[in-house]
PDB file of C-alpha atoms in Angstrom:
ATOM      1  CA  MET A   1     -68.092   4.863 -25.503  1.00 47.00           C
ATOM      2  CA  SER A   2     -66.075   8.040 -25.385  1.00 55.00           C
ATOM      3  CA  GLU A   3     -64.015   9.228 -22.550  1.00 63.00           C
ATOM      4  CA  THR A   4     -65.404  11.998 -20.580  1.00 73.00           C
ATOM      5  CA  LYS A   5     -63.516  15.152 -19.922  1.00 68.00           C
ATOM      6  CA  LYS A   6     -63.204  14.126 -16.276  1.00 68.00           C
ATOM      7  CA  ASP A   7     -61.647  10.732 -17.200  1.00 68.00           C
ATOM      8  CA  ARG A   8     -59.132  12.416 -19.492  1.00 68.00           C
ATOM      9  CA  LYS A   9     -58.139  14.837 -16.731  1.00 67.00           C
ATOM     10  CA  GLU A  10     -57.617  11.965 -14.279  1.00 71.00           C
ATOM     11  CA  LYS A  11     -55.487  10.070 -16.824  1.00 69.00           C
ATOM     12  CA  ALA A  12     -53.401  13.183 -17.435  1.00 67.00           C
ATOM     13  CA  LYS A  13     -53.027  13.682 -13.685  1.00 66.00           C
ATOM     14  CA  ASP A  14     -51.982  10.022 -13.223  1.00 68.00           C
ATOM     15  CA  SER A  15     -49.557  10.349 -16.122  1.00 71.00           C
ATOM     16  CA  LYS A  16     -47.992  13.467 -14.564  1.00 68.00           C
ATOM     17  CA  LEU A  17     -47.693  11.666 -11.232  1.00 66.00           C
ATOM     18  CA  ASP A  18     -45.992   8.695 -12.932  1.00 72.00           C
ATOM     19  CA  ASN A  19     -43.606  11.087 -14.709  1.00 79.00           C
ATOM     20  CA  LYS A  20     -42.765  12.794 -11.421  1.00 79.00           C
ATOM     21  CA  GLU A  21     -42.085   9.432  -9.746  1.00 81.00           C
ATOM     22  CA  ASP A  22     -39.907   8.330 -12.696  1.00 82.00           C
ATOM     23  CA  PHE A  23     -38.053  11.635 -12.577  1.00 83.00           C
ATOM     24  CA  LEU A  24     -37.536  11.328  -8.811  1.00 85.00           C
ATOM     25  CA  GLY A  25     -36.252   7.755  -9.216  1.00 87.00           C
ATOM     26  CA  ASP A  26     -33.830   8.866 -11.952  1.00 86.00           C
ATOM     27  CA  LEU A  27     -32.678  11.768  -9.804  1.00 89.00           C
ATOM     28  CA  GLN A  28     -32.038   9.488  -6.822  1.00 92.00           C
ATOM     29  CA  ARG A  29     -30.045   7.056  -9.025  1.00 92.00           C
ATOM     30  CA  VAL A  30     -27.917   9.886 -10.431  1.00 91.00           C
ATOM     31  CA  GLN A  31     -27.301  11.234  -6.933  1.00 93.00           C
ATOM     32  CA  ALA A  32     -26.216   7.776  -5.680  1.00 94.00           C
ATOM     33  CA  GLU A  33     -23.916   7.317  -8.703  1.00 94.00           C
ATOM     34  CA  PHE A  34     -22.388  10.743  -8.061  1.00 94.00           C
ATOM     35  CA  GLU A  35     -21.787   9.961  -4.378  1.00 95.00           C
ATOM     36  CA  ASN A  36     -20.148   6.642  -5.359  1.00 95.00           C
ATOM     37  CA  HIS A  37     -17.988   8.481  -7.885  1.00 95.00           C
ATOM     38  CA  ILE A  38     -16.845  10.945  -5.198  1.00 96.00           C
ATOM     39  CA  LYS A  39     -15.948   8.054  -2.857  1.00 95.00           C
ATOM     40  CA  ARG A  40     -14.066   6.255  -5.642  1.00 96.00           C
ATOM     41  CA  VAL A  41     -12.095   9.403  -6.538  1.00 95.00           C
ATOM     42  CA  GLU A  42     -11.173   9.958  -2.864  1.00 96.00           C
ATOM     43  CA  LYS A  43      -9.992   6.345  -2.560  1.00 95.00           C
ATOM     44  CA  GLU A  44      -7.907   6.688  -5.733  1.00 96.00           C
ATOM     45  CA  LYS A  45      -6.374   9.919  -4.406  1.00 96.00           C
ATOM     46  CA  GLU A  46      -5.377   8.147  -1.185  1.00 93.00           C
ATOM     47  CA  GLN A  47      -3.818   5.288  -3.165  1.00 93.00           C
ATOM     48  CA  ILE A  48      -1.852   7.738  -5.315  1.00 94.00           C
ATOM     49  CA  LYS A  49      -0.622   9.575  -2.201  1.00 93.00           C
ATOM     50  CA  LEU A  50       0.477   6.291  -0.599  1.00 92.00           C
ATOM     51  CA  HIS A  51       2.247   5.186  -3.784  1.00 93.00           C
ATOM     52  CA  THR A  52       4.024   8.543  -4.108  1.00 95.00           C
ATOM     53  CA  LYS A  53       5.036   8.465  -0.440  1.00 95.00           C
ATOM     54  CA  SER A  54       6.337   4.906  -0.832  1.00 95.00           C
ATOM     55  CA  GLU A  55       8.458   5.868  -3.841  1.00 95.00           C
ATOM     56  CA  LEU A  56       9.938   8.851  -1.993  1.00 96.00           C
ATOM     57  CA  LEU A  57      10.656   6.820   1.143  1.00 96.00           C
ATOM     58  CA  LEU A  58      12.445   4.184  -0.952  1.00 96.00           C
ATOM     59  CA  LYS A  59      14.762   6.922  -2.231  1.00 96.00           C
ATOM     60  CA  PHE A  60      15.486   7.926   1.377  1.00 97.00           C
ATOM     61  CA  ILE A  61      16.163   4.266   2.211  1.00 97.00           C
ATOM     62  CA  HIS A  62      18.816   4.144  -0.530  1.00 96.00           C
ATOM     63  CA  ILE A  63      20.460   7.214   1.053  1.00 96.00           C
ATOM     64  CA  LYS A  64      20.268   5.544   4.484  1.00 96.00           C
ATOM     65  CA  GLU A  65      22.033   2.478   3.092  1.00 96.00           C
ATOM     66  CA  ASP A  66      24.740   4.702   1.554  1.00 95.00           C
ATOM     67  CA  PHE A  67      25.263   6.245   5.006  1.00 95.00           C
ATOM     68  CA  GLU A  68      25.575   2.744   6.507  1.00 94.00           C
ATOM     69  CA  ARG A  69      28.267   1.775   3.988  1.00 94.00           C
ATOM     70  CA  VAL A  70      30.215   4.984   4.626  1.00 95.00           C
ATOM     71  CA  LEU A  71      29.895   4.754   8.416  1.00 95.00           C
ATOM     72  CA  ALA A  72      31.161   1.156   8.334  1.00 93.00           C
ATOM     73  CA  ASN A  73      34.494   2.543   7.095  1.00 94.00           C
ATOM     74  CA  ILE A  74      34.662   6.074   8.498  1.00 92.00           C
ATOM     75  CA  LYS A  75      33.782   7.351  11.965  1.00 91.00           C
ATOM     76  CA  ASP A  76      32.443  10.896  11.690  1.00 91.00           C
ATOM     77  CA  ASN A  77      30.159  12.530  14.240  1.00 93.00           C
ATOM     78  CA  GLY A  78      28.511  14.758  11.647  1.00 93.00           C
ATOM     79  CA  LEU A  79      27.713  11.800   9.381  1.00 93.00           C
ATOM     80  CA  GLU A  80      26.421   9.791  12.334  1.00 95.00           C
ATOM     81  CA  MET A  81      24.157  12.669  13.354  1.00 96.00           C
ATOM     82  CA  ALA A  82      22.752  12.972   9.805  1.00 96.00           C
ATOM     83  CA  TYR A  83      22.292   9.187   9.670  1.00 96.00           C
ATOM     84  CA  ASN A  84      20.459   9.162  13.009  1.00 96.00           C
ATOM     85  CA  ASN A  85      18.199  12.032  11.887  1.00 97.00           C
ATOM     86  CA  LEU A  86      17.388  10.174   8.672  1.00 97.00           C
ATOM     87  CA  ASN A  87      16.569   7.015  10.638  1.00 96.00           C
ATOM     88  CA  LYS A  88      14.343   9.008  12.998  1.00 97.00           C
ATOM     89  CA  MET A  89      12.472  10.576  10.063  1.00 96.00           C
ATOM     90  CA  LEU A  90      11.925   7.168   8.438  1.00 97.00           C
ATOM     91  CA  GLU A  91      10.684   5.751  11.735  1.00 96.00           C
ATOM     92  CA  GLU A  92       8.290   8.680  12.235  1.00 96.00           C
ATOM     93  CA  GLU A  93       6.882   8.039   8.749  1.00 95.00           C
ATOM     94  CA  GLY A  94       6.181   4.413   9.674  1.00 95.00           C
ATOM     95  CA  VAL A  95       9.134   2.710   7.952  1.00 96.00           C
ATOM     96  CA  LYS A  96      10.417  -0.427   9.690  1.00 96.00           C
ATOM     97  CA  GLU A  97      13.102  -2.924   8.742  1.00 95.00           C
ATOM     98  CA  ILE A  98      11.924  -6.450   8.049  1.00 95.00           C
ATOM     99  CA  ARG A  99      13.560  -8.928  10.433  1.00 94.00           C
ATOM    100  CA  ALA A 100      15.349 -11.597   8.470  1.00 94.00           C
ATOM    101  CA  ILE A 101      18.445 -13.262   9.955  1.00 94.00           C
ATOM    102  CA  GLY A 102      17.503 -16.360  11.950  1.00 92.00           C
ATOM    103  CA  GLU A 103      13.857 -16.079  10.909  1.00 93.00           C
ATOM    104  CA  GLU A 104      11.864 -18.718   9.056  1.00 93.00           C
ATOM    105  CA  PHE A 105      11.888 -17.955   5.311  1.00 94.00           C
ATOM    106  CA  ASN A 106       8.672 -16.147   4.355  1.00 94.00           C
ATOM    107  CA  HIS A 107       8.135 -15.680   0.626  1.00 92.00           C
ATOM    108  CA  ASP A 108       5.970 -12.607   1.312  1.00 94.00           C
ATOM    109  CA  LEU A 109       8.812 -10.809   3.124  1.00 95.00           C
ATOM    110  CA  HIS A 110      11.966 -12.434   1.770  1.00 96.00           C
ATOM    111  CA  GLU A 111      13.438 -13.140  -1.640  1.00 95.00           C
ATOM    112  CA  ALA A 112      15.851 -16.076  -1.620  1.00 95.00           C
ATOM    113  CA  VAL A 113      18.883 -15.278  -3.750  1.00 95.00           C
ATOM    114  CA  LYS A 114      20.957 -18.299  -2.733  1.00 93.00           C
ATOM    115  CA  MET A 115      20.802 -21.535  -0.764  1.00 93.00           C
ATOM    116  CA  VAL A 116      23.677 -22.778   1.374  1.00 93.00           C
ATOM    117  CA  ASP A 117      24.273 -25.495   3.917  1.00 91.00           C
ATOM    118  CA  GLY A 118      22.467 -24.606   7.101  1.00 89.00           C
ATOM    119  CA  GLU A 119      19.252 -25.001   9.014  1.00 90.00           C
ATOM    120  CA  GLU A 120      16.494 -25.776   6.548  1.00 91.00           C
ATOM    121  CA  ASN A 121      14.292 -22.873   5.477  1.00 91.00           C
ATOM    122  CA  LYS A 122      15.987 -20.429   7.880  1.00 93.00           C
ATOM    123  CA  VAL A 123      17.495 -17.128   6.796  1.00 95.00           C
ATOM    124  CA  ILE A 124      21.257 -17.485   7.169  1.00 94.00           C
ATOM    125  CA  GLU A 125      22.347 -14.125   5.775  1.00 94.00           C
ATOM    126  CA  GLU A 126      20.729 -10.916   4.593  1.00 95.00           C
ATOM    127  CA  VAL A 127      22.076  -9.580   1.296  1.00 96.00           C
ATOM    128  CA  GLN A 128      19.789  -6.541   1.180  1.00 95.00           C
ATOM    129  CA  LYS A 129      17.491  -5.273   3.932  1.00 96.00           C
ATOM    130  CA  GLY A 130      13.755  -5.204   3.393  1.00 96.00           C
ATOM    131  CA  TYR A 131      11.416  -2.494   4.618  1.00 97.00           C
ATOM    132  CA  MET A 132       7.745  -2.035   5.411  1.00 96.00           C
ATOM    133  CA  LEU A 133       5.632   1.108   5.507  1.00 95.00           C
ATOM    134  CA  ASN A 134       3.100   0.435   8.238  1.00 90.00           C
ATOM    135  CA  ASN A 135       1.732  -2.939   7.016  1.00 88.00           C
ATOM    136  CA  LYS A 136       2.704  -2.528   3.354  1.00 92.00           C
ATOM    137  CA  ILE A 137       5.919  -3.985   1.972  1.00 94.00           C
ATOM    138  CA  LEU A 138       8.174  -1.331   0.452  1.00 95.00           C
ATOM    139  CA  ARG A 139      10.929  -3.770  -0.463  1.00 95.00           C
ATOM    140  CA  VAL A 140      11.426  -7.448   0.351  1.00 96.00           C
ATOM    141  CA  SER A 141      14.613  -8.629   2.036  1.00 96.00           C
ATOM    142  CA  LYS A 142      17.052 -10.402  -0.255  1.00 96.00           C
ATOM    143  CA  VAL A 143      18.358 -13.341   1.734  1.00 97.00           C
ATOM    144  CA  ILE A 144      20.428 -16.497   1.718  1.00 95.00           C
ATOM    145  CA  ILE A 145      18.606 -19.467   3.203  1.00 95.00           C
ATOM    146  CA  GLY A 146      19.642 -22.874   4.510  1.00 93.00           C
ATOM    147  CA  ARG A 147      18.888 -25.942   2.453  1.00 88.00           C
ATOM    148  CA  GLY A 148      18.943 -28.289   5.432  1.00 80.00           C
ATOM    149  CA  GLU A 149      22.345 -29.866   5.006  1.00 70.00           C
ATOM    150  CA  GLU A 150      24.684 -28.804   7.746  1.00 61.00           C
ATOM    151  CA  LYS A 151      28.417 -29.339   7.390  1.00 57.00           C
ATOM    152  CA  PRO A 152      29.809 -31.917   9.803  1.00 54.00           C
ATOM    153  CA  MET A 153      32.038 -30.600  12.591  1.00 55.00           C
ATOM    154  CA  GLU A 154      35.716 -31.505  12.207  1.00 50.00           C
TER     155      GLU A 154
END
């Protein structure tokens, strides 16, 4: 039995419809992939900006610490004003010092560089200050912690 002209036309029409649906499905997939790519690129850009900002703020923190060392030995109103302005700028950018002395040792925030006699697992001394940018650690605090053996009173 041979196909009639009408049957062939219907098959061709169905085939065209299937091709259109396949094409539409492919187009929708490509569009979704492109939108995901755009979102991924935006997220990567934000991460790069945050990393760059963190690196720059760490450089300012080193300058702040230089000011602190100088001001511990020399009283100068101009230096104090510059130091205060630098502190204000760091604060406005979201930089905060990590509290350490007297706090419970926290391996996420503190790096123990030495253990001495003192209250167990408490920060006794801060060797280098730590800083956070909003909720991200810029630099951990380097600390000396107690090992739990206190010296007897004489």
